[in-house]
Coordinates of C-alpha atoms in Angstrom, one line a residue:
Chain A
M1 CA 34.4 73.5 89.5
T2 CA 36.7 73.5 91.4
A3 CA 40.3 73.5 91.0
K4 CA 41.7 75.3 94.0
S5 CA 44.5 77.0 92.1
I6 CA 44.1 79.8 89.6
Y7 CA 46.5 78.0 87.4
E8 CA 44.3 74.9 87.1
H9 CA 41.3 77.2 86.7
L10 CA 42.9 78.2 83.4
F11 CA 44.9 75.1 82.3
P12 CA 45.6 71.5 83.4
L13 CA 49.0 71.1 85.0
T14 CA 50.1 69.2 81.8
T15 CA 50.0 72.5 80.0
V16 CA 52.9 74.9 80.7
M17 CA 51.2 78.3 80.9
R18 CA 52.8 81.1 78.9
H19 CA 53.3 84.6 80.0
R20 CA 50.1 86.5 81.1
F21 CA 48.8 89.2 83.4
A22 CA 45.5 90.9 84.2
D23 CA 44.9 94.3 85.8
N24 CA 41.7 95.6 87.3
W25 CA 42.7 99.2 87.9
S26 CA 41.0 99.2 91.2
G27 CA 42.1 100.8 94.5
E28 CA 45.7 101.8 94.0
F29 CA 46.5 105.4 93.2
R30 CA 49.7 104.4 91.4
H31 CA 49.8 101.1 89.5
F32 CA 53.2 99.5 89.9
R33 CA 53.4 97.7 86.6
W34 CA 52.6 100.6 84.3
T35 CA 54.5 103.6 83.0
T36 CA 52.3 106.6 82.4
R37 CA 53.3 109.0 79.5
N38 CA 52.0 112.3 78.4
T39 CA 53.5 112.0 74.9
Q40 CA 52.1 115.3 73.8
G41 CA 50.4 118.0 75.9
S42 CA 49.5 118.2 79.6
W43 CA 47.1 115.6 81.1
N44 CA 45.7 114.8 84.5
T45 CA 46.1 111.0 85.0
G46 CA 45.3 108.6 87.8
M47 CA 42.7 106.5 89.5
S48 CA 39.2 108.1 89.5
G49 CA 36.9 108.2 92.4
G50 CA 33.8 107.8 90.2
V51 CA 31.8 104.6 90.2
G52 CA 33.3 102.1 87.8
V53 CA 35.7 104.6 86.2
G54 CA 39.0 102.9 86.8
W55 CA 42.1 104.7 85.5
R56 CA 41.5 108.1 83.8
H57 CA 43.4 110.4 81.4
L58 CA 42.0 114.0 81.1
Q59 CA 43.5 116.5 78.7
V60 CA 44.5 119.9 80.1
T61 CA 46.1 121.5 77.1
A62 CA 44.3 122.1 73.8
L63 CA 46.2 120.9 70.8
I64 CA 45.1 118.3 68.2
N65 CA 46.9 115.0 68.8
D66 CA 47.7 115.7 72.4
R67 CA 47.9 112.2 73.8
S68 CA 48.6 110.3 77.0
G69 CA 48.7 106.7 77.8
Q70 CA 50.3 103.8 79.7
D71 CA 52.7 101.0 78.8
F72 CA 55.2 98.6 80.3
A73 CA 58.3 100.8 79.9
N74 CA 59.3 98.8 76.8
I75 CA 59.3 95.5 78.7
R76 CA 58.0 93.6 75.7
T77 CA 57.0 90.0 76.5
Y78 CA 53.9 89.4 74.3
A79 CA 53.9 87.8 70.9
H80 CA 52.8 89.5 67.7
D81 CA 51.6 86.2 66.3
N82 CA 50.3 84.2 69.3
S83 CA 48.6 86.4 71.9
V84 CA 45.3 87.7 73.1
V85 CA 44.3 91.0 74.6
L86 CA 41.0 91.6 76.5
V87 CA 40.4 95.2 77.4
V88 CA 37.5 97.3 78.7
F89 CA 37.7 101.0 78.1
R90 CA 35.5 104.0 77.5
R91 CA 35.7 107.1 75.4
V92 CA 34.0 109.8 77.5
T93 CA 34.1 112.9 75.4
A94 CA 33.6 114.0 71.8
D95 CA 36.7 114.9 69.7
T96 CA 38.6 112.0 71.4
G97 CA 40.1 108.7 70.5
V98 CA 40.8 105.9 73.0
A99 CA 42.7 102.8 72.0
G100 CA 44.1 99.7 73.7
G101 CA 46.2 96.7 72.7
L102 CA 49.8 95.9 72.1
S103 CA 52.7 98.1 70.9
D104 CA 56.5 98.0 70.7
S105 CA 56.6 101.8 71.0
T106 CA 56.3 104.3 73.9
D107 CA 54.3 106.4 71.5
H108 CA 51.9 103.5 71.5
F109 CA 49.7 103.6 68.4
E110 CA 51.3 106.6 66.7
G111 CA 55.0 105.9 66.4
A112 CA 56.5 106.2 62.9
T113 CA 58.3 102.9 63.1
A114 CA 56.0 101.2 65.6
N115 CA 54.5 97.7 65.5
Y116 CA 51.1 97.6 67.1
A117 CA 47.6 96.1 67.1
A118 CA 44.8 98.0 68.9
A119 CA 41.1 98.3 69.3
S120 CA 39.9 101.8 69.0
D121 CA 37.0 104.2 69.4
D122 CA 38.0 107.4 67.7
T123 CA 35.8 110.3 66.6
T124 CA 37.8 110.7 63.4
R125 CA 36.1 107.5 62.3
S126 CA 32.5 106.4 61.9
F127 CA 32.8 103.0 63.6
K128 CA 34.9 101.3 66.2
D129 CA 38.0 99.9 64.5
V130 CA 41.1 97.7 64.7
R131 CA 44.3 99.4 63.7
T132 CA 47.7 97.7 63.1
K133 CA 51.1 98.6 62.0
D134 CA 54.0 96.4 60.8
G135 CA 56.9 98.8 61.7
T136 CA 56.5 100.7 58.4
T137 CA 52.9 100.9 57.3
G138 CA 49.8 101.3 59.4
S139 CA 46.2 100.9 58.5
I140 CA 42.7 100.8 60.0
T141 CA 39.8 98.5 59.4
D142 CA 36.4 99.6 60.7
S143 CA 33.9 97.4 62.3
N144 CA 30.2 97.9 61.9
V145 CA 29.8 98.9 65.5
A146 CA 28.9 102.6 66.0
L147 CA 31.2 104.8 68.1
G148 CA 30.0 105.2 71.7
T149 CA 30.7 106.6 75.1
V150 CA 29.8 103.6 77.2
D151 CA 32.2 100.9 78.6
T152 CA 32.9 98.3 75.9
S153 CA 34.7 95.0 75.9
Y154 CA 37.2 94.4 73.2
K155 CA 39.1 91.2 72.4
L156 CA 42.1 91.2 70.1
Q157 CA 43.4 87.8 68.9
L158 CA 46.8 88.0 67.2
I159 CA 47.9 85.1 65.1
T160 CA 50.3 84.8 62.1
A161 CA 47.6 85.1 59.5
D162 CA 45.5 87.9 61.0
T163 CA 44.3 90.0 63.9
K164 CA 40.7 89.5 65.0
L165 CA 38.6 92.1 66.8
T166 CA 35.7 91.0 68.9
I167 CA 33.4 93.7 70.4
N168 CA 31.1 92.9 73.3
G169 CA 31.4 89.2 72.4
T170 CA 30.8 89.3 68.7
L171 CA 33.6 88.9 66.1
K172 CA 33.6 92.0 64.0
V173 CA 36.8 92.3 62.1
T174 CA 39.5 90.0 60.7
K175 CA 42.4 92.1 59.6
T176 CA 45.1 90.6 57.4
N177 CA 47.3 93.5 56.3
N178 CA 50.1 95.5 58.0
L179 CA 50.2 93.1 61.0
P180 CA 52.8 93.7 63.6
T181 CA 56.1 91.7 63.3
S182 CA 57.8 92.1 66.7
V183 CA 57.3 91.3 70.3
M184 CA 55.2 93.9 72.1
Q185 CA 54.0 95.3 75.4
P186 CA 50.5 96.2 76.6
A187 CA 49.5 99.8 76.0
W188 CA 46.5 102.1 75.9
R189 CA 46.1 105.8 75.3
V190 CA 43.7 108.7 74.9
I191 CA 44.2 111.2 72.1
S192 CA 42.6 114.6 71.3
T193 CA 41.3 114.7 67.7
T194 CA 40.7 118.5 67.6
A195 CA 42.4 121.6 69.0
A196 CA 40.3 121.7 72.1
T197 CA 40.8 120.8 75.7
G198 CA 39.1 118.2 77.8
S199 CA 39.6 114.9 76.0
D200 CA 38.7 112.2 78.5
G201 CA 38.9 108.4 78.5
N202 CA 39.3 105.6 81.0
I203 CA 40.2 102.0 81.3
K204 CA 39.1 99.5 83.9
Y205 CA 40.3 96.1 82.8
I206 CA 43.1 94.6 80.7
E207 CA 44.3 91.1 80.3
V208 CA 47.0 89.9 78.0
Y209 CA 48.4 86.4 77.4
N210 CA 50.6 84.5 75.0
T211 CA 48.9 81.4 73.5
Chain B
M1 CA 43.6 87.0 98.8
S2 CA 45.7 88.9 96.3
L3 CA 44.0 87.7 93.3
V4 CA 42.9 89.3 90.0
L5 CA 40.0 88.4 87.9
T6 CA 41.4 86.2 85.2
D7 CA 38.8 86.3 82.5
P8 CA 35.6 88.3 82.7
F9 CA 34.7 87.3 79.2
R10 CA 33.9 83.8 80.5
F11 CA 30.9 85.2 82.3
G12 CA 27.7 83.6 81.4
S13 CA 29.2 80.9 83.6
P14 CA 27.2 80.4 86.9
F15 CA 29.8 82.3 88.9
E16 CA 29.5 86.0 89.6
S17 CA 32.5 86.2 91.9
L18 CA 36.0 85.0 91.7
Y19 CA 35.6 83.5 95.1
L20 CA 32.6 81.5 94.1
S21 CA 34.3 80.3 91.0
F22 CA 36.8 78.5 93.2
R23 CA 34.8 77.4 96.2
P24 CA 31.3 77.8 97.9
L25 CA 31.0 80.4 100.7
T26 CA 30.8 77.5 103.1
D27 CA 34.4 76.9 102.4
V28 CA 36.4 79.7 104.0
A29 CA 39.3 80.6 101.7
K30 CA 42.8 80.5 103.2
M31 CA 45.8 82.5 102.3
H32 CA 46.4 82.6 98.6
V33 CA 48.7 84.7 96.3
N34 CA 49.5 84.6 92.6
E35 CA 52.0 86.7 90.6
Y36 CA 52.4 87.1 86.8
F37 CA 55.7 88.9 86.9
S38 CA 54.7 91.0 83.9
G39 CA 55.2 94.6 83.1
D40 CA 57.0 96.2 85.9
P41 CA 60.7 97.0 85.7
Q42 CA 60.7 97.0 89.5
L43 CA 59.1 94.6 91.9
N44 CA 55.7 95.4 93.3
A45 CA 55.2 96.0 97.0
T46 CA 54.6 92.2 97.6
W47 CA 58.1 91.2 97.0
T48 CA 61.5 91.9 98.5
A49 CA 64.7 91.5 96.5
S50 CA 67.6 90.0 98.5
Q51 CA 71.2 90.3 97.4
I52 CA 72.7 87.5 99.4
S53 CA 76.2 87.3 97.9
G54 CA 77.6 89.4 95.1
S55 CA 76.1 92.3 93.1
N56 CA 73.4 90.5 91.1
S57 CA 71.0 91.8 88.5
L58 CA 67.3 91.4 89.2
G59 CA 64.3 92.7 87.1
I60 CA 61.6 91.9 84.6
A61 CA 63.1 90.6 81.4
D62 CA 62.4 92.4 78.0
G63 CA 61.7 89.5 75.7
L64 CA 59.0 87.0 74.7
D65 CA 57.6 85.3 77.9
G66 CA 60.4 87.2 79.8
G67 CA 59.1 87.1 83.3
F68 CA 61.3 88.0 86.3
S69 CA 65.0 87.4 85.8
I70 CA 67.9 87.0 88.2
T71 CA 71.4 87.0 86.8
T72 CA 74.1 86.5 89.3
A73 CA 77.4 88.2 89.7
V74 CA 80.5 86.5 88.3
L75 CA 81.4 84.9 91.6
T76 CA 81.3 81.4 93.0
N77 CA 78.2 81.1 95.2
A78 CA 76.9 84.5 94.1
R79 CA 73.2 84.3 94.8
A80 CA 70.1 86.4 95.1
S81 CA 66.4 85.9 95.7
I82 CA 63.0 87.5 95.7
N83 CA 60.8 86.7 98.7
F84 CA 58.2 88.0 101.1
N85 CA 60.7 89.6 103.5
N86 CA 60.3 86.8 106.0
F87 CA 56.5 87.1 106.3
N88 CA 56.1 83.3 106.5
Q89 CA 52.4 82.7 105.9
Y90 CA 52.3 79.3 104.2
T91 CA 52.3 76.0 106.0
H92 CA 55.0 73.4 105.7
N93 CA 52.5 70.5 105.7
S94 CA 49.4 71.7 104.0
S95 CA 50.1 74.0 101.1
V96 CA 50.5 74.1 97.3
F97 CA 53.2 75.9 95.4
I98 CA 52.9 76.4 91.6
A99 CA 55.4 78.1 89.3
V100 CA 56.5 78.3 85.7
A101 CA 60.3 78.8 85.7
K102 CA 63.5 77.9 84.0
N103 CA 67.3 78.1 84.3
T104 CA 69.3 79.4 81.3
S105 CA 72.8 79.0 82.8
A106 CA 75.6 77.1 80.9
L107 CA 77.1 75.4 83.9
T108 CA 75.6 72.1 85.0
N109 CA 75.7 72.9 88.7
D110 CA 74.2 76.3 88.6
E111 CA 70.9 76.5 90.3
T112 CA 67.5 78.1 89.9
N113 CA 65.4 77.3 93.0
T114 CA 61.8 78.2 93.6
G115 CA 59.4 77.1 96.3
L116 CA 58.9 77.9 100.0
S117 CA 61.6 78.9 102.4
S118 CA 61.8 80.2 106.0
T119 CA 64.6 82.6 105.0
N120 CA 65.7 84.5 101.9
D121 CA 68.4 81.9 101.0
I122 CA 68.5 78.3 99.8
F123 CA 72.0 76.9 100.0
T124 CA 72.8 74.7 103.0
A125 CA 70.9 73.5 106.1
A126 CA 72.3 76.4 107.9
T127 CA 70.4 78.8 105.7
G128 CA 67.0 77.7 106.9
Q129 CA 64.1 75.3 106.3
N130 CA 62.6 75.0 102.8
V131 CA 61.0 72.9 100.1
F132 CA 61.8 73.8 96.5
A133 CA 62.1 72.7 92.9
R134 CA 65.7 73.0 91.5
F135 CA 66.3 73.8 87.8
S136 CA 69.7 73.6 86.3
A137 CA 71.4 73.2 83.0
S138 CA 71.7 69.5 83.8
V139 CA 69.1 67.1 82.5
V140 CA 67.1 66.7 85.7
I141 CA 64.8 68.8 87.8
R142 CA 65.1 68.1 91.5
L143 CA 62.9 68.4 94.6
G144 CA 64.9 69.7 97.5
S145 CA 64.2 70.4 101.1
S146 CA 65.8 71.2 104.4
D147 CA 64.6 70.7 108.0
G148 CA 67.2 73.1 109.2
T149 CA 69.6 70.3 110.1
T150 CA 69.9 68.3 106.9
F151 CA 69.6 69.5 103.4
S152 CA 68.9 67.1 100.5
T153 CA 67.6 66.8 97.0
D154 CA 65.8 64.0 95.1
D155 CA 66.0 63.8 91.3
A156 CA 62.9 64.1 89.2
I157 CA 62.6 63.2 85.6
T158 CA 65.2 63.4 82.9
L159 CA 63.8 66.7 81.7
S160 CA 65.9 69.8 81.1
G161 CA 65.4 72.7 83.4
N162 CA 66.5 75.2 80.7
T163 CA 63.1 75.7 79.1
Y164 CA 60.0 76.8 81.0
R165 CA 58.4 74.0 83.0
G166 CA 55.3 73.9 85.1
I167 CA 56.1 73.0 88.7
H168 CA 53.6 71.9 91.3
I169 CA 54.7 71.2 94.9
E170 CA 52.3 69.9 97.6
T171 CA 53.4 69.8 101.2
G172 CA 51.7 67.2 103.3
T173 CA 52.0 65.8 106.8
A174 CA 53.7 62.6 105.5
N175 CA 55.7 63.8 102.4
L176 CA 56.5 66.4 99.8
K177 CA 55.3 65.9 96.3
L178 CA 56.7 67.4 93.1
K179 CA 54.9 67.4 89.8
V180 CA 56.6 68.6 86.6
N181 CA 54.3 69.5 83.7
G182 CA 51.5 67.7 85.5
G183 CA 53.2 64.4 86.1
L184 CA 54.1 63.3 89.7
E185 CA 57.8 62.8 89.7
V186 CA 59.1 62.8 93.3
T187 CA 57.6 61.9 96.6
K188 CA 60.1 63.0 99.3
T189 CA 59.9 62.0 102.9
T190 CA 63.2 63.1 104.2
D191 CA 64.5 66.4 105.7
R192 CA 61.1 68.1 105.5
P193 CA 60.5 71.6 106.9
S194 CA 58.5 72.1 110.1
V195 CA 57.9 75.8 110.3
A196 CA 55.9 78.4 108.3
L197 CA 57.4 79.4 105.0
Q198 CA 57.3 82.2 102.4
P199 CA 57.5 82.0 98.6
I200 CA 61.0 82.3 97.1
F201 CA 62.7 82.5 93.7
H202 CA 66.4 82.1 94.0
V203 CA 69.4 81.8 91.7
R204 CA 73.0 80.6 92.6
A205 CA 76.2 80.5 90.6
S206 CA 78.2 77.4 91.1
A207 CA 81.4 79.0 89.8
A208 CA 82.8 82.4 88.8
V209 CA 80.4 82.5 85.8
A210 CA 77.1 84.4 85.8
S211 CA 74.1 82.1 86.4
R212 CA 70.6 83.1 85.3
G213 CA 67.0 82.0 86.1
Q214 CA 63.6 83.3 85.0
I215 CA 60.1 82.9 86.4
H216 CA 56.9 84.2 84.9
Y217 CA 54.2 82.7 87.1
L218 CA 54.0 81.8 90.8
E219 CA 51.0 80.8 93.0
V220 CA 50.9 79.6 96.6
F221 CA 48.0 78.7 98.8
N222 CA 47.2 77.0 102.0
L223 CA 45.0 74.0 101.9

């Protein structure tokens, strides 16, 4: 300890820090830096009063692939090949997928021509996964971590050769195919995986920085 | 403090709070703010945008390491800033200002200024008291200041201001110090401010050509 500046807490002054941000989703009803989108269906979105819940998206309609999330309104400042994402989110309900990471699309991790890299807990899979898309082809690589409905920390490290997924502090996946190729924005979303209502997910922390 | 937790994944360190990771509880924290300028097409509630001369463009830039951008109108002395709406909470003689910024203008005398100011403008002595780093397309970064009567700048190193540089300004009772990328470059003793100040990011056009500056990190605290 103790540099008195946050900057020097992270880097010496001889290192010119690259772009970064962190968000705690605590206290504000509307978060100024995020754009909230109900891409399909009707959703209730906002800060939750529950202990430790953070920002919540709750499905109202009842179609498969109803989805709702947040992004930076296509202000894309984070690198596809030199960046890190740290995110804590929770899938609350069955028949639901929650994912967080980087995307160049306002449809987040679904867009037909999107570039993205995301950590995901999705009940159409058997394990937590990392999913990427290169603007044309998308693919998913599973970890060996079982799906779950508790808060989980995910770290995505994007470099030229691969995207690494670390779950709760342990490296689980190194994915080398269909990596994103363009500059991206932070994004996260909740998706319904069946034609039922009530898909529910929340996020309480995200941090992104270029390396 | 308007701080955010920077890396919860570092825990396992002995610090359970952000406060304690910077200082013991016996050290009462003073005013402190940091800003990442990331993600919001608009400014958050902390900042005020000031159109000082001309109709200038202000907003978060879409692009790698974009940050907040000001592009001036095509007008000599067009200028704009973002500031704290004259809530002057930082001391002129015991504070630290840190920023990562650049100027991408073509004209040598265009200015991107960032630091502390008593007003929303940095131009002449008549526009207020201040201390600031000045980036331009020329090959020096300068440390400027005004005491409200006299306005002056001292050159720093031969280092272009048109790529992102890390700026550290410390205000003291005897002088103002500018570090660029960690190296002490200027110690200025003249024309120093004597009133409380606010953070500012400011761009001026030197001729009827648009001038542009960008900033993606800012931090200020009282010592």
